[in-house]
Amino acid sequence: MRNQCWSKGLVVILMSIFELTFAFHARPAAAQHTAAATGDTQRDPAEPAQGKPHAKILPRPGGAVARQSVDEKSMRALIEKLVGCGTRLTLSSWSDPKRGAGCGRDQIVARFNEIAKGSGGKLQVVVDKFEMTAERTAGKPVPLENVYAIVPGTDPKLAKTVFLVSGHFDSRPSNVMDPETDAPGADDDGSGVAVSVESARLLSKASANGKGYRATLLFAAVAGEEQGLLGSTHLLDWLKQQGYTVGGMLDDDIVGADPAPGAPHRVRLFSGNGEIEDCVSPSRELARAVEEIDGRSAIRMIFRVDRYGRGGDHYPFYKAGLPAVRFTEPLENYDHQHQTPRTENGVEYGDFVKYLNFAFMGNVARDNAEALRQLALAPAAPTDAKLAGAVTPDAKLSWSAEDDPERAGFEILWRETTEPRWQVYDFVPSAGPTVLKGVSTDNHFFAVRAVGKNGARSIAVVTEIERRPPPLPTKK
């Protein structure tokens, strides 16, 4: 009996110790959960002490692209025609109308010309021929052709700023140097081409109804992505030669499949941090702008320049310091990318139309078009944004901007250094020095963006800080 009591007592003691230990360790987690729900700012001094200004928030532009206006049937038809070319490898024929890269080009040009007829002459179709040399062209110059459809901007000061969307129309089998084997390329990247072309239809149609865009819009289908980003590299050079400034570049690559249960899901949006600190690259700011326009229910921001170990056509623009992002489907199936069509061990390989999800792809097309629409309606972004006020109780911002009668003013943005998204701190009507009284320069990042009278916002421009490294010992 005594041993039984002792055993029972030991169990009670051990259980008590366990409960106390669990409570001790669980309490911080519960506290964190409560803090997350109510905001950690309760435990920090208020900035500013008298409370944040009540900023004037203009509504976003009316006339948003409606999801039901997306033509999924025409997107499918274009992809099926591209797949019907057999292969679109860059090293394949550019002259055969039924097979090869030239067949793919012809299908895209035909669709763009069809859209142009309904645009009232607003949409201009360009076939850009060039040569490129790369490792995947065996070190020899090869012919390539990009296809562009352009809606010129109506504002004389912004017409040479271009916002563009691009997909690549070349495809590949398992061997990237094999121009003979079939390479359907329905998802990679017939889907991205279909999104670019459908965006052209949606936005040129609106432009034809008298609603012009301040900046220029360009819808691209480029070649040579699988051979080393050849078409997009040339596109960047072509834009410079034409005197354009890139306001933002949307790359759609592998945006057609969404097989997981619960589809359609959010599309992934990749953006690189750039060569500077604090996650303030132009590409990252473009990603934030797209998410804010289309909503967090549609866009999943990924803070990486691209998928791990992969690359896409936004990369040349990103490396040039320009705003460039990549749209890609939620979960990729590598059995249907870069694969020669075949069946092995009961598994079918190949990039076929039957694996696509057109409801998801239609969402992506709508999100691209709406982002382009609002960005092309916006005033020019501020310039020379700077932050001063180190070792003072106030943040001191300044920026410049040209006169613009269509601009309502500027939104001053701020965010905790650990937060991914901006919040509006205040709205001011004009550029110039602005002091945020009682706001520390240490605890937040700051940015400024222009706001049109129509409610369209420019991409945010992050304030550049004074670089004041601490004094260090003198080297002997």
Short mmCIF file of N, CA and C in Angstrom, two decimals, residues 4 18 43 63 82 119-120 138 154 170 194 196 216 305 342 356 362 366 392-393 406 414 424 451 456:
data_model
loop_
_atom_site.label_atom_id
_atom_site.label_comp_id
_atom_site.label_asym_id
_atom_site.label_seq_id
_atom_site.Cartn_x
_atom_site.Cartn_y
_atom_site.Cartn_z
N GLN A 4 2.23 1.86 -3.29
CA GLN A 4 1.23 2.38 -4.21
C GLN A 4 0.99 3.87 -4.00
N PHE A 18 5.10 19.10 -14.60
CA PHE A 18 4.84 19.23 -16.03
C PHE A 18 3.92 20.41 -16.32
N ARG A 43 3.31 48.53 -26.38
CA ARG A 43 4.43 48.51 -25.46
C ARG A 43 5.55 49.45 -25.88
N GLY A 63 -13.43 52.32 -63.00
CA GLY A 63 -13.30 51.62 -64.27
C GLY A 63 -12.36 50.45 -64.24
N LEU A 82 -0.28 27.80 -80.59
CA LEU A 82 1.16 27.77 -80.32
C LEU A 82 1.65 26.33 -80.16
N SER A 119 -9.29 48.21 -81.72
CA SER A 119 -8.74 49.23 -80.82
C SER A 119 -8.86 50.63 -81.40
N GLY A 120 -9.48 50.76 -82.57
CA GLY A 120 -9.59 52.08 -83.18
C GLY A 120 -8.25 52.66 -83.56
N ALA A 138 25.34 27.75 -79.35
CA ALA A 138 26.62 27.15 -79.76
C ALA A 138 27.64 28.22 -80.14
N THR A 154 -0.75 59.22 -73.79
CA THR A 154 -1.36 60.46 -74.27
C THR A 154 -0.77 61.72 -73.62
N ASP A 170 9.06 31.07 -77.03
CA ASP A 170 9.86 29.89 -77.36
C ASP A 170 9.59 28.77 -76.35
N ALA A 194 -0.22 34.24 -73.54
CA ALA A 194 -1.67 34.45 -73.55
C ALA A 194 -2.07 35.56 -72.59
N SER A 196 -0.14 38.16 -71.70
CA SER A 196 0.29 39.41 -72.30
C SER A 196 -0.67 39.85 -73.41
N THR A 216 2.89 55.04 -71.75
CA THR A 216 2.77 54.06 -72.82
C THR A 216 2.69 52.64 -72.25
N VAL A 305 14.27 37.16 -55.99
CA VAL A 305 14.29 37.63 -57.37
C VAL A 305 13.61 36.64 -58.30
N ARG A 342 6.62 12.19 -73.32
CA ARG A 342 6.82 10.73 -73.24
C ARG A 342 6.08 10.21 -72.03
N LEU A 356 -3.54 22.70 -67.94
CA LEU A 356 -3.72 24.11 -67.59
C LEU A 356 -5.05 24.33 -66.85
N GLY A 362 -7.02 33.15 -66.14
CA GLY A 362 -7.83 34.34 -66.34
C GLY A 362 -7.67 35.34 -65.20
N ARG A 366 -6.30 39.22 -65.58
CA ARG A 366 -7.00 40.37 -65.02
C ARG A 366 -6.08 41.16 -64.10
N THR A 392 18.09 63.62 -34.00
CA THR A 392 17.08 64.63 -33.69
C THR A 392 15.79 63.87 -33.40
N PRO A 393 14.81 64.53 -32.79
CA PRO A 393 13.55 63.84 -32.50
C PRO A 393 12.60 63.74 -33.68
N GLU A 406 -2.46 67.30 -63.25
CA GLU A 406 -3.31 66.14 -62.97
C GLU A 406 -2.96 65.46 -61.65
N TRP A 414 5.16 55.04 -44.51
CA TRP A 414 6.11 54.56 -43.51
C TRP A 414 5.79 53.12 -43.17
N VAL A 424 0.05 54.56 -45.10
CA VAL A 424 0.07 55.99 -45.38
C VAL A 424 0.20 56.75 -44.06
N VAL A 451 0.20 60.97 -56.22
CA VAL A 451 -1.20 60.55 -56.34
C VAL A 451 -1.90 61.46 -57.34
N ALA A 456 -4.94 57.36 -59.06
CA ALA A 456 -3.86 56.44 -59.42
C ALA A 456 -2.57 56.85 -58.71
#
